[in-house]
């Protein structure tokens, strides 16, 4: 007993000493990063002080880069377009590891237990699993949907059970790979529809939705009852009318569910589609300024913020989920590419690529709270993503 | 009249070069907005790579027609609202030669 107390005390002293020599101890809950797509940099930011605290370069081609966080919310895994996978330490503000994992990547996700980071690739089409500590390759699942034919993979999302759900753009299927044994993944396939362009899993991890480009509708797979297969919801939402051109593909993620409904971008229509998240029947649509790209619910689900494809990418609109109406139209800057809410949603950060600025708005008053310089900023990713299913 | 004809002849193969300022806009459009599907480095994404090597054996007129009219049934949209034919020709020529930064 005495011994145990003694070693405990010793341990405490060591900790205190370490704290004295190193930087002061801090958490990462209010940290995040901004992708600077043109120059291969990321700027590390603090959402409490609304400022940048470091900048890291050498990350390759970051167009369309996306980020997931380790489960301790200390490390960011950055997936670059050029197949680069970089691990960045938010606390020490440095890159700890970088590998080139494929020729052409589009994003990634992290497993429920935090041990596996999975990248989704266009070429060669498929997914690859890496050890989250070492970035050592564990296994891969080529998206070979027919003999010798490989598909681009889109919409990768982690789902409970150390599984990942994703969709095959060319193959028209949803796949669910189980990484319970990380070196020997087991994959189930579900026919989904024509040209899935992205996917999402609902915040509770139950439903996987794949948006379809090649037909009007969204494929829905109930992961609690996958044996029922994928079915189509919001079918024929275009009512046979000619589609408007889509100058940028919309993005889906688990932020689409709010106030009991799913808020989804239409393809080729300037509308946000609304479906009941229990019955999946359409309950309404909201006319907006352009082709929606991100349709993002605030953390409390009260608001939906929408940005748009070229040429309407200077606008942002806000829908109130109670009235189902657009309540605010903003012009934050040129080429708005992304929006990210602070963990509890009092503010939203918006990147304006062609103004080289990130703008911070108050979500209640819609007043601008501040701004940050960044070189062609695109994605903004806060560490609060670490705790979310489907990211 | 003759000069007009001559001008027309000369304009055909090289196409009317966009002004220097417009060229900058076109470069930005291709890298950034075409880049959302083809990649900022044009090495491909949802859309195929648009590099000299991948375009080498494709007829330029076909590529120009793809840019102006899009490819129905694929995500490649028509750009005629934003690009004149000669601007699309200029883009294709630059893509085939190696696109400026």
Coordinates of C-alpha atoms in Angstrom, one line a residue:
Chain A
X1 CA 0.0 0.0 0.0
X2 CA 2.7 2.5 1.1
X3 CA 4.6 1.5 -2.0
X4 CA 1.7 2.2 -4.3
X5 CA 1.1 5.6 -2.8
X6 CA 4.8 6.3 -3.1
X7 CA 5.0 5.4 -6.8
X8 CA 1.8 7.4 -7.4
X9 CA 3.3 10.4 -5.8
X10 CA 6.5 9.9 -7.9
X11 CA 4.4 9.7 -11.0
X12 CA 2.6 12.9 -10.2
X13 CA 5.8 14.7 -9.6
X14 CA 7.1 13.5 -12.9
X15 CA 3.9 14.7 -14.6
X16 CA 4.2 18.1 -13.0
X17 CA 7.8 18.4 -14.0
X18 CA 7.0 17.5 -17.6
X19 CA 4.3 20.1 -17.6
X20 CA 6.8 22.7 -16.4
X21 CA 9.4 22.1 -19.0
X22 CA 7.1 21.6 -21.9
X23 CA 4.2 23.7 -23.2
X24 CA 1.3 24.2 -20.8
X25 CA -1.1 21.3 -20.9
X26 CA -4.2 21.8 -23.0
X27 CA -7.0 19.9 -24.7
X28 CA -7.8 20.0 -28.4
X29 CA -11.6 20.4 -28.2
X30 CA -11.5 23.9 -29.6
X31 CA -8.9 23.3 -32.3
X32 CA -9.1 22.5 -35.9
X33 CA -7.6 23.1 -39.3
X34 CA -8.2 24.9 -42.6
X35 CA -7.1 23.3 -45.9
X36 CA -5.2 25.7 -48.2
X37 CA -5.8 23.9 -51.4
X38 CA -3.5 25.6 -53.8
X39 CA -0.3 25.6 -51.8
X40 CA -0.4 22.2 -50.0
X41 CA -0.6 23.9 -46.5
X42 CA -2.9 23.6 -43.6
X43 CA -3.5 26.4 -41.1
X44 CA -4.2 25.2 -37.5
X45 CA -6.9 27.3 -35.8
X46 CA -8.5 27.8 -32.4
X47 CA -12.2 28.4 -32.3
X48 CA -12.2 30.0 -28.9
X49 CA -9.8 32.7 -29.7
X50 CA -10.9 32.7 -33.4
X51 CA -7.4 32.8 -34.6
X52 CA -4.7 30.8 -36.4
X53 CA -1.9 29.4 -34.3
X54 CA 0.3 27.5 -36.8
X55 CA 0.8 26.6 -40.4
X56 CA 2.1 23.4 -41.8
X57 CA 3.3 22.8 -45.4
X58 CA 4.4 20.0 -47.6
X59 CA 1.1 18.2 -47.8
X60 CA 0.9 17.8 -51.6
X61 CA -2.2 18.4 -53.8
X62 CA -4.9 19.3 -51.4
X63 CA -7.7 20.0 -53.8
X64 CA -10.7 18.2 -52.5
X65 CA -8.8 17.2 -49.4
X66 CA -10.7 16.0 -46.4
X67 CA -9.8 15.3 -42.8
X68 CA -10.8 12.9 -40.0
X69 CA -9.6 13.0 -36.4
X70 CA -8.1 10.4 -34.1
X71 CA -10.4 9.5 -31.2
X72 CA -8.4 11.5 -28.7
X73 CA -8.9 14.5 -31.1
X74 CA -5.2 15.2 -31.1
X75 CA -4.3 14.0 -34.6
X76 CA -5.7 15.0 -37.9
X77 CA -5.5 12.6 -40.8
X78 CA -5.5 14.5 -44.0
X79 CA -6.4 12.8 -47.3
X80 CA -5.1 14.6 -50.3
X81 CA -6.1 14.4 -53.9
X82 CA -2.7 13.0 -54.9
X83 CA -3.2 9.9 -52.7
X84 CA -1.2 11.5 -49.8
X85 CA -2.2 10.6 -46.3
X86 CA -0.7 12.9 -43.7
X87 CA -1.0 12.7 -39.9
X88 CA -0.8 16.0 -38.2
X89 CA -0.4 16.6 -34.4
X90 CA -2.6 19.6 -33.4
X91 CA -0.8 20.1 -30.1
X92 CA 2.8 20.0 -31.3
X93 CA 1.7 21.6 -34.6
X94 CA 3.7 19.3 -36.8
X95 CA 3.3 16.6 -39.3
X96 CA 4.2 13.3 -37.7
X97 CA 3.9 11.0 -40.7
X98 CA 3.0 11.1 -44.4
X99 CA 2.6 8.4 -46.9
X100 CA 1.4 8.2 -50.5
X101 CA -1.2 5.6 -50.4
X102 CA -2.7 5.7 -53.9
X103 CA -2.7 7.6 -57.2
X104 CA -5.9 9.5 -56.7
X105 CA -7.9 9.7 -53.5
X106 CA -11.0 11.4 -52.5
X107 CA -11.2 11.1 -48.7
X108 CA -11.3 8.8 -45.8
X109 CA -12.8 7.8 -42.5
X110 CA -11.8 6.4 -39.1
X111 CA -13.2 3.3 -37.4
X112 CA -15.4 3.1 -34.4
X113 CA -12.5 1.9 -32.2
X114 CA -10.2 4.6 -33.6
X115 CA -7.6 2.1 -34.7
X116 CA -8.1 2.0 -38.4
X117 CA -8.0 4.8 -40.9
X118 CA -9.5 4.0 -44.2
X119 CA -8.9 5.9 -47.5
X120 CA -11.2 5.8 -50.4
X121 CA -9.7 6.0 -53.9
X122 CA -10.6 6.8 -57.4
X123 CA -7.5 5.2 -59.0
X124 CA -7.0 2.4 -58.4
X125 CA -10.7 2.3 -57.3
X126 CA -11.2 0.8 -53.8
X127 CA -10.5 1.4 -50.2
X128 CA -7.3 0.8 -48.1
X129 CA -7.1 0.4 -44.4
X130 CA -4.2 1.7 -42.3
X131 CA -3.1 1.4 -38.7
X132 CA -4.0 4.7 -37.1
X133 CA -0.8 4.8 -35.1
X134 CA 1.8 3.9 -37.7
X135 CA -0.1 4.4 -41.0
X136 CA 1.1 0.9 -41.9
X137 CA -1.1 -0.7 -44.6
X138 CA -3.4 -3.4 -43.0
X139 CA -5.6 -4.5 -45.9
X140 CA -7.4 -3.3 -49.0
X141 CA -10.7 -3.9 -50.7
X142 CA -10.5 -3.3 -54.5
X143 CA -13.8 -2.0 -55.9
X144 CA -13.9 -4.7 -58.6
X145 CA -17.6 -4.8 -59.2
X146 CA -17.4 -7.0 -62.3
X147 CA -14.4 -9.1 -63.4
X148 CA -11.6 -6.7 -64.3
X149 CA -13.8 -3.6 -63.8
X150 CA -12.9 -1.2 -61.0
X151 CA -15.1 1.6 -59.7
X152 CA -14.3 5.0 -58.2
X153 CA -15.3 4.9 -54.6
X154 CA -17.3 7.7 -53.0
X155 CA -19.2 8.4 -49.8
X156 CA -17.0 6.4 -47.4
X157 CA -18.4 6.6 -43.8
X158 CA -17.6 4.6 -40.7
X159 CA -20.5 2.8 -39.2
X160 CA -20.8 0.9 -35.9
X161 CA -19.1 -2.5 -35.6
X162 CA -15.8 -1.3 -37.1
X163 CA -17.5 -1.3 -40.5
X164 CA -17.3 1.1 -43.3
X165 CA -20.0 1.9 -45.8
X166 CA -19.3 3.4 -49.2
X167 CA -20.7 3.6 -52.7
X168 CA -19.3 2.7 -56.2
X169 CA -19.8 5.5 -58.7
X170 CA -19.3 3.2 -61.7
X171 CA -20.6 0.0 -60.1
X172 CA -23.9 1.5 -58.8
X173 CA -23.6 -0.4 -55.5
X174 CA -23.3 0.2 -51.8
X175 CA -20.7 -1.9 -50.1
X176 CA -20.2 -2.5 -46.4
X177 CA -16.9 -3.8 -45.3
X178 CA -16.4 -5.3 -41.8
X179 CA -12.9 -4.7 -40.4
X180 CA -13.5 -6.6 -37.2
X181 CA -10.3 -8.5 -38.3
X182 CA -8.5 -5.5 -39.8
X183 CA -6.3 -7.7 -42.0
X184 CA -9.2 -9.7 -43.4
X185 CA -12.1 -7.4 -44.1
X186 CA -15.4 -9.0 -45.2
X187 CA -17.6 -7.2 -47.7
X188 CA -21.3 -7.2 -48.4
X189 CA -22.7 -5.7 -51.6
X190 CA -26.0 -4.0 -52.2
X191 CA -27.3 -2.8 -55.6
X192 CA -28.1 0.9 -55.2
X193 CA -28.8 2.8 -58.4
X194 CA -27.1 4.7 -61.2
X195 CA -23.9 6.7 -60.4
X196 CA -23.9 7.2 -56.7
X197 CA -21.9 10.5 -56.2
X198 CA -21.5 10.6 -52.4
X199 CA -23.0 9.0 -49.3
X200 CA -23.7 9.6 -45.6
X201 CA -24.6 7.7 -42.5
X202 CA -27.2 9.2 -40.2
X203 CA -25.8 10.5 -36.9
X204 CA -27.0 7.4 -35.0
X205 CA -25.2 5.1 -37.5
X206 CA -28.3 3.3 -38.6
X207 CA -29.0 4.5 -42.2
X208 CA -26.6 4.8 -45.0
X209 CA -27.8 7.1 -47.9
X210 CA -26.2 7.3 -51.3
X211 CA -27.1 10.3 -53.5
X212 CA -27.5 9.3 -57.1
X213 CA -26.3 11.3 -60.0
X214 CA -27.7 9.1 -62.8
X215 CA -31.2 9.0 -61.6
X216 CA -33.6 11.0 -59.4
X217 CA -33.5 9.5 -56.0
X218 CA -31.4 8.5 -53.1
X219 CA -30.5 4.9 -52.2
X220 CA -31.1 4.0 -48.5
X221 CA -29.7 1.0 -46.7
X222 CA -30.9 0.2 -43.1
X223 CA -27.7 -1.0 -41.5
X224 CA -29.7 -2.6 -38.7
X225 CA -31.4 -4.8 -41.3
X226 CA -29.0 -4.9 -44.2
X227 CA -30.5 -8.1 -45.4
X228 CA -33.5 -6.1 -46.7
X229 CA -31.2 -4.4 -49.2
X230 CA -31.0 -0.8 -50.4
X231 CA -34.2 0.9 -51.4
X232 CA -34.9 4.2 -53.1
X233 CA -36.3 7.2 -51.5
X234 CA -37.3 10.6 -52.9
X235 CA -37.7 8.8 -56.2
X236 CA -38.4 10.8 -59.3
X237 CA -38.0 14.1 -57.4
X238 CA -37.3 15.8 -60.7
X239 CA -40.8 14.9 -62.0
X240 CA -39.4 14.2 -65.4
X241 CA -38.3 17.8 -65.9
X242 CA -35.0 18.5 -67.6
X243 CA -32.1 18.8 -65.2
X244 CA -30.1 22.0 -64.8
X245 CA -26.4 21.5 -65.4
X246 CA -24.4 20.6 -62.2
X247 CA -21.1 22.5 -62.2
X248 CA -19.9 20.9 -59.0
X249 CA -20.9 17.7 -57.2
X250 CA -22.8 18.1 -53.9
X251 CA -21.3 16.6 -50.8
X252 CA -23.1 14.5 -48.3
X253 CA -22.2 13.8 -44.6
X254 CA -24.0 13.0 -41.4
X255 CA -24.9 16.6 -40.8
X256 CA -27.9 16.3 -43.0
X257 CA -30.3 15.1 -40.3
X258 CA -32.0 17.8 -38.2
X259 CA -35.3 18.2 -36.5
X260 CA -36.4 14.7 -37.4
X261 CA -35.8 15.2 -41.1
X262 CA -33.1 14.7 -43.6
X263 CA -32.1 17.8 -45.7
X264 CA -30.5 16.8 -48.9
X265 CA -29.3 18.5 -52.0
X266 CA -31.2 17.9 -55.2
X267 CA -29.2 17.1 -58.3
X268 CA -29.9 19.4 -61.3
X269 CA -32.5 21.4 -59.4
X270 CA -32.0 24.4 -57.2
X271 CA -33.7 22.8 -54.3
X272 CA -33.1 21.2 -50.9
X273 CA -35.2 18.1 -50.5
X274 CA -36.7 17.3 -47.2
X275 CA -37.6 13.8 -46.0
X276 CA -39.0 12.5 -42.7
X277 CA -36.1 10.6 -41.1
X278 CA -38.4 7.9 -39.7
X279 CA -40.6 7.1 -42.8
X280 CA -38.2 8.5 -45.4
X281 CA -41.2 10.1 -47.2
X282 CA -40.7 13.5 -48.8
X283 CA -42.1 16.2 -46.6
X284 CA -41.2 19.2 -48.6
X285 CA -38.6 21.1 -50.6
X286 CA -37.0 24.4 -50.2
X287 CA -36.1 26.6 -53.3
X288 CA -32.6 28.0 -53.0
X289 CA -30.2 30.2 -55.0
X290 CA -28.4 27.5 -57.0
X291 CA -27.2 23.9 -57.1
X292 CA -26.6 23.1 -53.4
X293 CA -23.2 21.7 -52.6
X294 CA -23.1 21.5 -48.8
X295 CA -26.4 21.3 -46.9
X296 CA -25.3 21.3 -43.3
X297 CA -27.4 21.3 -40.1
X298 CA -26.2 23.3 -37.1
X299 CA -25.3 21.1 -34.1
X300 CA -28.7 21.9 -32.5
X301 CA -30.6 21.1 -35.7
X302 CA -32.3 24.5 -35.8
X303 CA -30.7 25.8 -38.9
X304 CA -29.5 24.4 -42.2
X305 CA -26.7 26.3 -44.0
X306 CA -26.4 25.8 -47.7
X307 CA -23.7 26.8 -50.2
X308 CA -23.7 26.5 -54.0
X309 CA -21.9 25.3 -57.1
X310 CA -20.4 27.6 -59.6
X311 CA -21.7 30.1 -60.7
X312 CA -23.7 30.8 -57.6
X313 CA -20.8 30.1 -55.2
X314 CA -20.8 33.6 -53.8
X315 CA -24.0 32.9 -51.8
X316 CA -24.9 31.2 -48.6
X317 CA -28.4 30.6 -47.5
X318 CA -29.8 29.6 -44.1
X319 CA -33.0 27.6 -43.7
X320 CA -34.9 27.6 -40.4
X321 CA -35.9 24.0 -39.7
X322 CA -39.0 24.9 -37.8
X323 CA -40.6 27.0 -40.6
X324 CA -38.8 25.2 -43.5
X325 CA -38.1 28.6 -45.0
X326 CA -34.9 30.5 -46.1
X327 CA -34.4 33.1 -43.4
X328 CA -31.1 34.5 -44.4
X329 CA -29.1 35.1 -47.6
X330 CA -25.5 36.0 -47.2
X331 CA -22.6 36.9 -49.5
X332 CA -19.6 36.0 -47.4
X333 CA -17.1 36.3 -50.3
X334 CA -15.9 34.8 -53.6
X335 CA -16.1 31.1 -54.2
X336 CA -17.5 29.8 -50.9
X337 CA -16.3 26.2 -50.7
X338 CA -17.1 25.0 -47.2
X339 CA -18.7 25.7 -43.8
X340 CA -18.0 24.3 -40.4
X341 CA -19.8 24.9 -37.1
X342 CA -18.1 25.3 -33.8
X343 CA -18.8 22.3 -31.6
X344 CA -22.0 23.7 -30.2
X345 CA -22.9 25.9 -33.1
X346 CA -22.7 29.4 -31.8
X347 CA -20.5 30.3 -34.8
X348 CA -19.9 29.0 -38.3
X349 CA -16.6 29.3 -40.2
X350 CA -16.9 29.8 -44.0
X351 CA -14.1 29.6 -46.5
X352 CA -14.1 32.0 -49.5
X353 CA -11.4 30.6 -51.8
X354 CA -11.0 33.5 -54.2
X355 CA -10.9 36.1 -51.4
X356 CA -8.2 34.1 -49.6
X357 CA -10.2 34.4 -46.4
X358 CA -12.1 32.4 -43.8
X359 CA -15.1 34.3 -42.4
X360 CA -16.6 33.7 -39.0
X361 CA -20.3 34.3 -38.5
X362 CA -22.5 34.4 -35.5
X363 CA -25.3 31.9 -36.2
X364 CA -28.0 33.8 -34.3
X365 CA -27.4 37.4 -35.4
X366 CA -25.7 36.5 -38.7
X367 CA -23.2 39.1 -37.8
X368 CA -19.6 38.6 -38.9
X369 CA -17.5 38.0 -35.9
X370 CA -14.1 38.0 -37.5
X371 CA -12.0 36.7 -40.3
X372 CA -8.7 35.0 -41.0
X373 CA -6.3 35.1 -44.0
X374 CA -5.7 31.8 -45.7
X375 CA -4.3 30.9 -49.1
X376 CA -7.3 29.7 -51.3
X377 CA -9.0 28.0 -48.3
X378 CA -11.3 25.0 -49.0
X379 CA -12.3 22.5 -46.3
X380 CA -12.5 23.6 -42.6
X381 CA -12.4 20.7 -40.1
X382 CA -12.8 21.0 -36.3
X383 CA -11.7 18.4 -33.9
X384 CA -15.3 17.9 -32.7
X385 CA -15.6 15.6 -35.7
X386 CA -13.5 13.0 -33.7
X387 CA -16.5 11.9 -31.7
X388 CA -19.0 11.6 -34.5
X389 CA -20.2 8.5 -36.2
X390 CA -19.9 8.6 -40.0
X391 CA -16.8 10.8 -40.2
Chain B
X1 CA -13.6 42.3 -97.8
X2 CA -10.4 40.5 -98.7
X3 CA -8.8 41.4 -95.5
X4 CA -11.9 40.2 -93.6
X5 CA -11.6 36.9 -95.4
X6 CA -8.0 36.7 -94.8
X7 CA -8.5 37.5 -91.1
X8 CA -11.1 34.8 -91.0
X9 CA -8.6 32.3 -92.5
X10 CA -5.9 33.2 -90.1
X11 CA -8.3 33.1 -87.1
X12 CA -9.4 29.5 -87.9
X13 CA -6.4 27.4 -87.0
X14 CA -5.1 29.4 -84.1
X15 CA -8.5 30.7 -83.0
X16 CA -8.8 34.3 -81.7
X17 CA -6.6 34.4 -78.7
X18 CA -8.4 35.6 -75.6
X19 CA -7.0 38.8 -74.1
X20 CA -4.3 38.4 -71.5
X21 CA -6.7 39.3 -68.7
X22 CA -9.2 36.8 -70.0
X23 CA -6.5 34.1 -70.2
X24 CA -5.8 34.6 -66.5
X25 CA -9.5 34.1 -65.8
X26 CA -9.7 31.0 -68.0
X27 CA -6.6 29.5 -66.2
X28 CA -8.2 30.2 -62.9
X29 CA -11.5 28.6 -64.1
X30 CA -9.8 25.5 -65.3
X31 CA -7.6 24.9 -62.3
X32 CA -10.3 25.7 -59.7
X33 CA -13.7 25.0 -61.1
X34 CA -12.9 22.3 -63.7
X35 CA -10.5 21.2 -61.1
X36 CA -13.3 20.2 -58.7
X37 CA -13.9 17.2 -61.0
X38 CA -10.7 16.9 -62.9
X39 CA -8.3 17.7 -60.1
X40 CA -6.5 21.0 -59.6
X41 CA -3.4 19.4 -61.2
X42 CA -5.7 18.0 -63.8
X43 CA -4.6 14.5 -63.0
X44 CA -8.2 13.4 -62.8
X45 CA -10.9 12.9 -60.2
X46 CA -14.5 12.1 -60.9
X47 CA -13.7 13.3 -64.4
X48 CA -10.7 11.9 -66.4
X49 CA -7.2 13.4 -66.4
X50 CA -6.8 16.3 -68.8
X51 CA -3.0 16.0 -69.3
X52 CA -1.1 16.1 -72.6
X53 CA -0.5 12.4 -72.5
X54 CA -4.1 11.4 -71.9
X55 CA -5.4 13.8 -74.5
X56 CA -2.8 13.2 -77.1
X57 CA -4.7 10.9 -79.4
X58 CA -8.1 12.7 -79.1
X59 CA -9.2 15.1 -81.8
X60 CA -9.3 18.7 -80.5
X61 CA -12.7 19.4 -82.0
X62 CA -14.3 16.6 -80.0
X63 CA -12.8 17.9 -76.8
X64 CA -14.0 21.4 -77.6
X65 CA -17.5 20.1 -78.3
X66 CA -17.4 18.2 -74.9
X67 CA -16.5 21.4 -73.1
X68 CA -19.1 23.5 -74.9
X69 CA -22.0 21.0 -74.9
X70 CA -21.1 18.7 -72.0
X71 CA -21.6 14.9 -72.2
X72 CA -25.2 13.9 -71.4
X73 CA -25.4 10.9 -69.1
X74 CA -22.1 11.8 -67.4
X75 CA -21.3 14.5 -64.8
X76 CA -19.5 16.6 -67.5
X77 CA -21.7 19.7 -67.7
X78 CA -22.0 22.1 -70.7
X79 CA -20.0 25.3 -70.3
X80 CA -21.5 27.4 -73.2
X81 CA -23.0 29.9 -70.8
X82 CA -19.5 30.8 -69.6
X83 CA -17.2 30.0 -72.4
X84 CA -17.2 31.1 -76.1
X85 CA -16.2 28.5 -78.7
X86 CA -12.8 30.1 -79.3
X87 CA -12.1 30.2 -75.5
X88 CA -12.8 26.5 -75.3
X89 CA -10.5 26.0 -78.3
X90 CA -7.8 28.0 -76.4
X91 CA -8.3 25.8 -73.3
X92 CA -8.0 22.6 -75.3
X93 CA -4.9 23.8 -77.0
X94 CA -3.4 24.6 -73.7
X95 CA -4.5 21.4 -72.1
X96 CA -2.9 19.4 -74.9
X97 CA 0.3 21.4 -74.6
X98 CA 0.5 21.3 -70.8
X99 CA -1.8 23.7 -68.9
X100 CA -0.2 26.9 -67.5
X101 CA -0.2 27.3 -63.7

